[in-house]
Short mmCIF file of C-alpha atoms in Angstrom, two decimals:
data_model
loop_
_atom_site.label_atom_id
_atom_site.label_comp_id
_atom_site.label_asym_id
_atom_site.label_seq_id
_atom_site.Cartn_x
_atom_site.Cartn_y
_atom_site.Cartn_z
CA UNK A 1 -200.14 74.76 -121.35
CA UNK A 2 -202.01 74.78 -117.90
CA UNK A 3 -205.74 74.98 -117.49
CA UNK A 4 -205.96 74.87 -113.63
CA UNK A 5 -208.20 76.84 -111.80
CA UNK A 6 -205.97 80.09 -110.23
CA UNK A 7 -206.85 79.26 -107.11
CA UNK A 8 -204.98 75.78 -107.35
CA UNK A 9 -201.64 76.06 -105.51
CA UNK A 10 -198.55 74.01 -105.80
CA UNK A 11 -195.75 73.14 -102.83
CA UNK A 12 -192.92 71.51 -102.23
CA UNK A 13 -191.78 69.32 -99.30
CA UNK A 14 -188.26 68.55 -99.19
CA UNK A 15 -187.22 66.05 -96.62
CA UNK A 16 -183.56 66.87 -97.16
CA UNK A 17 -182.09 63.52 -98.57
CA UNK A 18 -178.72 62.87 -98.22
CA UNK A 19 -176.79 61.09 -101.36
CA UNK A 20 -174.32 58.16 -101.47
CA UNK A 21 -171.02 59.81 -100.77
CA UNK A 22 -172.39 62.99 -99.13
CA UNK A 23 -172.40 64.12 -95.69
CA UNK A 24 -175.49 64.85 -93.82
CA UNK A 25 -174.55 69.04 -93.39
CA UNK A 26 -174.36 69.30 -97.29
CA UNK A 27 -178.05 67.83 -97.41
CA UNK A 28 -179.31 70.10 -94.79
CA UNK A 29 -177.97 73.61 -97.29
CA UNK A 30 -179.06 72.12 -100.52
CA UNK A 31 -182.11 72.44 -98.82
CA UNK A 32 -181.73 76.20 -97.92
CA UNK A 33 -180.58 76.28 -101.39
CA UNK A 34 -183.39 74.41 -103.28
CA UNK A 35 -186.43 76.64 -100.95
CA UNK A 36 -184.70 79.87 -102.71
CA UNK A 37 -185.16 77.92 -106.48
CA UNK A 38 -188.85 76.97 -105.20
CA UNK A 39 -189.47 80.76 -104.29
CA UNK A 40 -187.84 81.80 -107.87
CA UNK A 41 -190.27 79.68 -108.95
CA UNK A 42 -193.50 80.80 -108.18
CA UNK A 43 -194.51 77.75 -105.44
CA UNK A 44 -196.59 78.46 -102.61
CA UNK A 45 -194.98 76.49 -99.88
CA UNK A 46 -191.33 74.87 -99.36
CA UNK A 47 -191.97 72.87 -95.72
CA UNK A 48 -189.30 70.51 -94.03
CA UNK A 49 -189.62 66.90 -92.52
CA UNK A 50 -188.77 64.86 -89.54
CA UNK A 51 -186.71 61.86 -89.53
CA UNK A 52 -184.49 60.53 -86.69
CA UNK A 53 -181.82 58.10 -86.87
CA UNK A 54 -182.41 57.58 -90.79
CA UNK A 55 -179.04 57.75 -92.40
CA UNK A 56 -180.29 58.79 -95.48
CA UNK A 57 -182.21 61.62 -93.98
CA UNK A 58 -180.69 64.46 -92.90
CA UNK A 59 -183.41 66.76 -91.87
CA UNK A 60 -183.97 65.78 -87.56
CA UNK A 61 -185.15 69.35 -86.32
CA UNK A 62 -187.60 70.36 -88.74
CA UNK A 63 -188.48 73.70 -86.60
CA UNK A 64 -184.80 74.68 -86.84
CA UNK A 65 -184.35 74.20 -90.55
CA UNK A 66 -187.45 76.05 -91.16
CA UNK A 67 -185.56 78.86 -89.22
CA UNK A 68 -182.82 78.05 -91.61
CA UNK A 69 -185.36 78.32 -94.76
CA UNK A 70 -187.26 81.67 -93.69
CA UNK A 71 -184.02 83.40 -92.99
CA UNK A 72 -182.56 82.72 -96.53
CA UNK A 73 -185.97 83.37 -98.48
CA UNK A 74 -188.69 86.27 -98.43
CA UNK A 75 -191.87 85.14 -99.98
CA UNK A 76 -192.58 81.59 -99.95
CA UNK A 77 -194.51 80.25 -97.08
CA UNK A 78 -192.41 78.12 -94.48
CA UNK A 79 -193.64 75.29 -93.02
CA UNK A 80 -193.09 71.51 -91.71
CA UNK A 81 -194.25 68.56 -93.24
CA UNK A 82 -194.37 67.66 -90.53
CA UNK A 83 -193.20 67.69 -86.85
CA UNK A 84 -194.16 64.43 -85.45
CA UNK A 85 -196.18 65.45 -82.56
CA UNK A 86 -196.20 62.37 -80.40
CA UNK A 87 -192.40 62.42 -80.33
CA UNK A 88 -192.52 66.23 -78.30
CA UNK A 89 -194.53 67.82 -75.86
CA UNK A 90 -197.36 70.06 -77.11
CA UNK A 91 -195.92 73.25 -74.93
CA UNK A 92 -192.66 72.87 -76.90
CA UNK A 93 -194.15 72.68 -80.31
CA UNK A 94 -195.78 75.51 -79.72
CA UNK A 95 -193.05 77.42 -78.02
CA UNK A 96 -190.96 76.79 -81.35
CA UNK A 97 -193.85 77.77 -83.46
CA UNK A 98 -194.55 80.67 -81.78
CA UNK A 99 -190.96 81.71 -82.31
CA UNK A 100 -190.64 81.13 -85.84
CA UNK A 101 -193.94 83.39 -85.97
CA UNK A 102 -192.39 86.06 -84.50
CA UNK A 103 -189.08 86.24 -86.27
CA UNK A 104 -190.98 85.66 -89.70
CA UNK A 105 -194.87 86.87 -89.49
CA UNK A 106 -197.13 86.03 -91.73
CA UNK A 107 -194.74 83.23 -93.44
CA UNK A 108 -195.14 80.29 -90.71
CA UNK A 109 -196.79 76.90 -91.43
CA UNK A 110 -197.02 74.62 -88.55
CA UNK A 111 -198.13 70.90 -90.28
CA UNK A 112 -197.90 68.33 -87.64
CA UNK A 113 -198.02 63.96 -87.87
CA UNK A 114 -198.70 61.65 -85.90
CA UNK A 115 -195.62 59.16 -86.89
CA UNK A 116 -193.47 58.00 -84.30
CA UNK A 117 -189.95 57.05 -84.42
CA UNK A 118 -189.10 54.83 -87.71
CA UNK A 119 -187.56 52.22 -85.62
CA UNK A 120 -188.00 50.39 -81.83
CA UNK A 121 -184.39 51.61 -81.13
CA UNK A 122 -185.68 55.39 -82.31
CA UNK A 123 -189.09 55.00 -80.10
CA UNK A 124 -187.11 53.84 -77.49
CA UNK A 125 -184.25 56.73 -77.62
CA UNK A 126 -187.25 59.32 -77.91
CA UNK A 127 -189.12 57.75 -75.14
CA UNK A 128 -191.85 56.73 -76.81
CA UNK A 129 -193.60 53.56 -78.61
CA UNK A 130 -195.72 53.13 -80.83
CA UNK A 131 -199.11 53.27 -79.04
CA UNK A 132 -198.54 56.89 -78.47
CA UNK A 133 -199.50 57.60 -81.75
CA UNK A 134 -203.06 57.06 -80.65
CA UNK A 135 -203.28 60.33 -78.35
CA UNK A 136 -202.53 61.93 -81.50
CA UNK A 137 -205.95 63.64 -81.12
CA UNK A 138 -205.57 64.51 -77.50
CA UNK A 139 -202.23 65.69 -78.29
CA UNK A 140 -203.41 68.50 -80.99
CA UNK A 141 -206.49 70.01 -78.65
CA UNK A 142 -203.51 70.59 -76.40
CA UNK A 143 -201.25 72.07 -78.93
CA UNK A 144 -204.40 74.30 -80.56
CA UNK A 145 -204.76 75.10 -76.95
CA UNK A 146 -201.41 76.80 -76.31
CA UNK A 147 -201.97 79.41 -79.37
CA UNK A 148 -205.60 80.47 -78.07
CA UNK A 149 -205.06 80.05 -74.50
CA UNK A 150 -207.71 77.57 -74.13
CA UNK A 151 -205.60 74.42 -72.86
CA UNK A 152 -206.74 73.23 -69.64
CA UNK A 153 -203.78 70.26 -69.26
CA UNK A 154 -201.82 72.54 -67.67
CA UNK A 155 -203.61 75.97 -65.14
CA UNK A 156 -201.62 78.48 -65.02
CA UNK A 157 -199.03 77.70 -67.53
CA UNK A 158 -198.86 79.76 -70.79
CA UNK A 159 -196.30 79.13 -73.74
CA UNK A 160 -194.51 81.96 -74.92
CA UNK A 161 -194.57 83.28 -77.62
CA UNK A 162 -197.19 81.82 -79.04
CA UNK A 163 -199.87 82.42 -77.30
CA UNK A 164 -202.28 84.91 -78.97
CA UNK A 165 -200.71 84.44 -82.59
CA UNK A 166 -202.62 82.45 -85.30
CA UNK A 167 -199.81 79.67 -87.45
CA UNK A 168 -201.73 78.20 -89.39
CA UNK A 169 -202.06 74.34 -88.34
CA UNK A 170 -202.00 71.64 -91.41
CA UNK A 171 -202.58 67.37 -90.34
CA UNK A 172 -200.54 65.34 -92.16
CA UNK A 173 -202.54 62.01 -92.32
CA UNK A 174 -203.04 58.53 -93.82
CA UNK A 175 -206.19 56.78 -93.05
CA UNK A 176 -207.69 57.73 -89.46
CA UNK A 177 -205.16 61.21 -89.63
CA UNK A 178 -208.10 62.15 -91.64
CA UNK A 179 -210.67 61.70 -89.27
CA UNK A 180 -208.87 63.77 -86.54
CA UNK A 181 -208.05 66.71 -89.11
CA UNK A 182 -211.91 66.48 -89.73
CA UNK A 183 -212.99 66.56 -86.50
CA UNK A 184 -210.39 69.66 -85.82
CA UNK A 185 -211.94 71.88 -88.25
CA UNK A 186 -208.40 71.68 -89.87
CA UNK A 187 -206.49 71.36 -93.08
CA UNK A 188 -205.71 67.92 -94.11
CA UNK A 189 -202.84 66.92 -96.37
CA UNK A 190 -202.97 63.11 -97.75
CA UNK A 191 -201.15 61.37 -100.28
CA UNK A 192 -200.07 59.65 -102.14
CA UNK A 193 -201.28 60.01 -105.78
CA UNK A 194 -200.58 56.54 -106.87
CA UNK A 195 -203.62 54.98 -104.14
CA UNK A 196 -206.20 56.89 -106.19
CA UNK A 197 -208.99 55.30 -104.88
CA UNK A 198 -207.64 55.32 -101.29
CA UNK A 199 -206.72 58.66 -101.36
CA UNK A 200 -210.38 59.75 -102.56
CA UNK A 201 -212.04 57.97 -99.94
CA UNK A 202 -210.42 59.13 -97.05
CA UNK A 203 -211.05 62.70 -99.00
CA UNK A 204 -214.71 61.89 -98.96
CA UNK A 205 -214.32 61.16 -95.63
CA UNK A 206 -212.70 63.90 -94.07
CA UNK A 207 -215.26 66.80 -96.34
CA UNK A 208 -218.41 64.99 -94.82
CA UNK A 209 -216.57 65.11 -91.58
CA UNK A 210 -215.59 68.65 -91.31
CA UNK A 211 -216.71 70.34 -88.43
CA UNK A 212 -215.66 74.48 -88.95
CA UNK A 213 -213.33 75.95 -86.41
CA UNK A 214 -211.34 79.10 -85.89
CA UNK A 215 -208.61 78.01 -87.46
CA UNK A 216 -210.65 76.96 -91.00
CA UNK A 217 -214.25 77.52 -92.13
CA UNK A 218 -213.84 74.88 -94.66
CA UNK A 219 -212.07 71.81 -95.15
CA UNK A 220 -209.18 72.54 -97.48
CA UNK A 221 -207.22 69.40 -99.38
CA UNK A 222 -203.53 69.17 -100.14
CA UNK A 223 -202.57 66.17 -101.82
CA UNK A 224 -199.00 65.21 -101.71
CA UNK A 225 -196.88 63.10 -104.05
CA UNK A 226 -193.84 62.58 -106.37
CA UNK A 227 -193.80 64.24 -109.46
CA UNK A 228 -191.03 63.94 -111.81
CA UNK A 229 -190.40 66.04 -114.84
CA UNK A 230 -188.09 65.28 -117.87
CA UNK A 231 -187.61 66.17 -121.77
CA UNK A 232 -188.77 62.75 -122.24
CA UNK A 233 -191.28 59.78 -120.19
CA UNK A 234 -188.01 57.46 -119.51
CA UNK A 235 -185.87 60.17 -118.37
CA UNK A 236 -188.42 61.29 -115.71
CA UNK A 237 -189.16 57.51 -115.09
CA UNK A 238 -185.29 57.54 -114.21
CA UNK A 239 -185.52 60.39 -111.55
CA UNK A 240 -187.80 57.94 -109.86
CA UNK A 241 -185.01 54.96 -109.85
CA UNK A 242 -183.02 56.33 -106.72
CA UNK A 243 -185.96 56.91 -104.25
CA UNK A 244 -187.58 53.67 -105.15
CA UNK A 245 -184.29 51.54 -104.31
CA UNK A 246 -184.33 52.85 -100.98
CA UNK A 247 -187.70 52.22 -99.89
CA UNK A 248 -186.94 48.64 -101.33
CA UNK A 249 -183.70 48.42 -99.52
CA UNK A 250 -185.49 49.71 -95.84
CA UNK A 251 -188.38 47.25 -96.26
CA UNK A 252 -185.85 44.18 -96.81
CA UNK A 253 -182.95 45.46 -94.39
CA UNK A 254 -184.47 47.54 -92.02
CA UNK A 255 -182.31 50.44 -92.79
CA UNK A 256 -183.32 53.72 -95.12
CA UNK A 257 -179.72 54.22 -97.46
CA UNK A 258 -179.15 57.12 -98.77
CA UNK A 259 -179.82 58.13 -102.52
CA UNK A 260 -177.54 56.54 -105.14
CA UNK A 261 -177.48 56.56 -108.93
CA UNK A 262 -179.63 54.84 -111.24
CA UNK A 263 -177.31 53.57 -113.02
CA UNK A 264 -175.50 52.06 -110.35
CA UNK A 265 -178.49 50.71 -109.15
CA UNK A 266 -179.61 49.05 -112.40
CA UNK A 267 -176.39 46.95 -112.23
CA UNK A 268 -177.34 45.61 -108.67
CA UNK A 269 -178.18 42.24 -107.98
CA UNK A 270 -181.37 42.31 -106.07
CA UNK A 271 -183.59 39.31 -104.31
CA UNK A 272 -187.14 38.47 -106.00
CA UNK A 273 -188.40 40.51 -103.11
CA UNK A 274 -186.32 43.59 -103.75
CA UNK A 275 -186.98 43.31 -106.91
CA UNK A 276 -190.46 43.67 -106.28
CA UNK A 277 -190.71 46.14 -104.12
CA UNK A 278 -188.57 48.34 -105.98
CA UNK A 279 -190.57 47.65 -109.39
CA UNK A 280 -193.76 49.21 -106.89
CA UNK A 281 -191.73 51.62 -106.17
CA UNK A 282 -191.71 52.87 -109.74
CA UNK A 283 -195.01 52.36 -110.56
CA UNK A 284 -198.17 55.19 -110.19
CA UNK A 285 -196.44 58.32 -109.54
CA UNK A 286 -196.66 61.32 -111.77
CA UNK A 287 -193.96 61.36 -114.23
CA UNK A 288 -193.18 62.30 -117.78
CA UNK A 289 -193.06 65.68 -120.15
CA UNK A 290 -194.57 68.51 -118.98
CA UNK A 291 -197.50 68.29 -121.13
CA UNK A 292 -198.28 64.58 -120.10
CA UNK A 293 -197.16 65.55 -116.00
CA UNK A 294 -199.82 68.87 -116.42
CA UNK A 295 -202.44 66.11 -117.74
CA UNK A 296 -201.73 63.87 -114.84
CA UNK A 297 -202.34 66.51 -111.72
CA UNK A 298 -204.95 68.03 -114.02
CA UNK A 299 -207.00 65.17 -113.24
CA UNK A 300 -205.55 64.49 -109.64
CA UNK A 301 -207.30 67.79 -108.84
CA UNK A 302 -210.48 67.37 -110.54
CA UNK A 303 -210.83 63.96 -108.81
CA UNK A 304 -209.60 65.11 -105.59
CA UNK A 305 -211.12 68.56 -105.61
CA UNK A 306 -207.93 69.58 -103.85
CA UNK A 307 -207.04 73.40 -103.41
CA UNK A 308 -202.95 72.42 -103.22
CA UNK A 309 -200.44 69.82 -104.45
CA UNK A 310 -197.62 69.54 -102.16
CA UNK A 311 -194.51 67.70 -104.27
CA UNK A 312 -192.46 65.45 -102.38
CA UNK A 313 -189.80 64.55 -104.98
CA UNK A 314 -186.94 62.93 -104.48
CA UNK A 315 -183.71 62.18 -106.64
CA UNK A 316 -179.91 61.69 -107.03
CA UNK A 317 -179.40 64.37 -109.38
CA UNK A 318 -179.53 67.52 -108.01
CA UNK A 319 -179.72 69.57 -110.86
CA UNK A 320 -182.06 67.07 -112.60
CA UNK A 321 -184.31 67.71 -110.05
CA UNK A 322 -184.18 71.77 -109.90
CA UNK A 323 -184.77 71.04 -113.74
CA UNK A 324 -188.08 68.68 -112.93
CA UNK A 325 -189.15 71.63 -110.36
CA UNK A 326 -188.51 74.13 -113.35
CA UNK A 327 -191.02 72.01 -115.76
CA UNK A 328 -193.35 71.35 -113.55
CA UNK A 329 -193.65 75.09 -112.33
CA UNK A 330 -193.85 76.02 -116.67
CA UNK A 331 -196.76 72.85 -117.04
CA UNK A 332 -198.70 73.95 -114.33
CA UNK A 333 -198.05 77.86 -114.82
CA UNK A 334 -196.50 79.02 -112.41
CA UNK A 335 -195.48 83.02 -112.10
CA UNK A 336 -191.60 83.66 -111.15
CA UNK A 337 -190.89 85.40 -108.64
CA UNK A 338 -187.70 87.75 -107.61
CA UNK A 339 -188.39 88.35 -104.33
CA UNK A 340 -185.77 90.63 -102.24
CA UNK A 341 -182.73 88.97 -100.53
CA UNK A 342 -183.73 87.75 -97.06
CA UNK A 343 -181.36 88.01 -93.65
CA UNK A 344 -180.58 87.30 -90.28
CA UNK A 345 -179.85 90.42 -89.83
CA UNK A 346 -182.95 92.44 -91.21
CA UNK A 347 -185.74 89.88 -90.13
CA UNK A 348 -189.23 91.54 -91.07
CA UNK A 349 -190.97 93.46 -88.90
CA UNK A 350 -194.20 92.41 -87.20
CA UNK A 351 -197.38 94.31 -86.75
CA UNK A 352 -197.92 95.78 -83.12
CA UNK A 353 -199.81 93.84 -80.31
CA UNK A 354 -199.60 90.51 -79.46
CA UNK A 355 -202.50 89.12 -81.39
CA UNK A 356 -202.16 88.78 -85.29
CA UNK A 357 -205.46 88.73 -87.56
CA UNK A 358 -206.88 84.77 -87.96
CA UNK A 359 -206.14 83.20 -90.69
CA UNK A 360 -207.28 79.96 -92.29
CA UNK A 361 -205.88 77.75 -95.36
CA UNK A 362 -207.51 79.73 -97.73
CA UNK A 363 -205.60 83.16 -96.63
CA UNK A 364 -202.11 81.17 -95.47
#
């Protein structure tokens, strides 16, 4: 069914979404859970988010549930999607990176924002605001720093482990995020896929941009987005239904709910204005069979030229959703996998010395 190139990779990002009913813990293992289906699978990446004080996000330590993650899988890369770097100091990022390197070589993907805290009461609580966002640049020199030993914030200091090992670094980035990934000599990944012509510019903007680096000789693209696959267009259209309430619940009462069903939300009485954000909220995303869906990202990549799609699907049904991961994996081609149960207790061993080969998006 699939005519992408081979070299086209597909993701997923899971940002651990709790469901009406259901307790924040159970979110955080159907997330362990789901990264093992995704490895199954055949998908390059599973990465983590970070939300905090969301009640319909569960997922508030992305560098520990990554821990989580690597531990119960073996193959698929491991990654966040991102840490929020204004939120955290540079050394600790790196300190957490450099541990998750360790335990898990060769399997670490360190994708950092430049969000800050979803509401004033989060900023505040964090101690931040919102004009922090604008070091973001400074910020990621210093983070960059820690892993080569090149930071000059701090004389003297070095962050452990990290130093001397090579996670690769992703940006996250809407708009100027682009520019800063650019300038980096980094990875950049941008969505969504319903802004087409948004998403292409900033794309332009960030190849003619690039400047190489050691951590990427190339710009690389990952574009992120929902995709939803069903037997038929409406059913997919109805995996959409749940995450599209919410948005249009937190941009008319402040507060992000956690996933219900569609057909309880069908029966809802909204306002004109939920009503319309929640009708946006269904329109433009990637949905359908699998042959229509393969069509869709088909030309998504030829128009993007991007090397990855990162899925960021979300959905009440939790088996409808393993089943949409399932189609999409068949319309795109995926190969399945059966890697070899991971542990705790037999983490994988790492080469010898302190300084692992480079490596840049095209080898992560």
């Amino acid at each position: 069914m699939s005519s992408f190139p081979a070299d086209v990779r597909f993701s997923v990002l899971d940002r651990s979404r709790t469901r009406e009913g259901e307790d924040a813990p159970r979110a955080l293992r159907e997330t362990v859970r789901l990264a093992r289906e995704v490895e199954a699978l055949g998908y390059h990446r599973f990465w983590v988010s970070e939300h905090h004080g969301v009640p319909g996000v569960a997922g508030s330590a992305p560098t520990i549930l990554a821990a989580a993650v690597a531990a119960a899988t073996s193959a698929v890369r491991v990654g966040t999607g991102g840490v929020m770097l204004p939120n955290h100091r540079p050394l600790v990022v790196a300190e957490q990176f450099g541990v998750l390197e360790s335990l898990f070589p060769g399997r670490i993907d360190m994708g950092v924002g430049r969000s800050v805290g979803f509401t004033d009461g989060v900023r505040r609580a964090l101690g931040r605001d919102a004009d922090d966002a604008d070091r973001f640049g400074e910020q990621l020199s210093e983070l960059l720093g820690w892993f080569t030993g090149g930071q000059t914030a701090h004389p003297g200091v070095h962050a452990r482990p990290a130093e001397g090992l090579r996670v690769p670094p992703f940006v996250l980035a809407t708009g100027e995020g682009a520019a800063v990934a650019a300038a980096a000599g980094l990875p950049l990944v941008i969505g969504d896929l319903r802004g087409r012509d948004r998403l292409l510019a900033a794309v332009d903007a960030y190849r003619s941009g690039f400047r190489p680096s050691p951590w990427a000789a190339e710009p690389y693209v990952v574009v992120a987005g929902t995709v939803a696959v069903a037997a038929t267009d409406e059913e997919a259209r109805r995996l959409l239904v749940p995450e599209a309430w919410a948005m249009a619940y937190s941009r008319t009462r402040g507060d992000f709910p956690p996933l219900d069903a569609p057909e309880r939300i069908e029966r809802l009485p909204m306002t004109e204005r939920q009503r319309g954000f929640y009708e946006a909220g269904l329109r433009g995303h990637v949905h359908g069979t699998e042959e229509r869906v393969a069509e869709a990202l088909e030309r998504a990549v030829e128009e993007t030229g991007a090397q990855e799609v990162l899925v960021t699907t979300s959905t009440y049904d939790r088996e409808a959703l393993s089943a949409s991961y399932r189609g999409l994996a068949r319309a795109v081609g995926l190969v399945p996998c059966t890697p070899p149960e991971a542990s705790v207790h037999a983490l994988p061993e790492g080469p010898s010395g302190r300084t692992r080969p480079e490596q840049t998006a095209d080898s992560a």
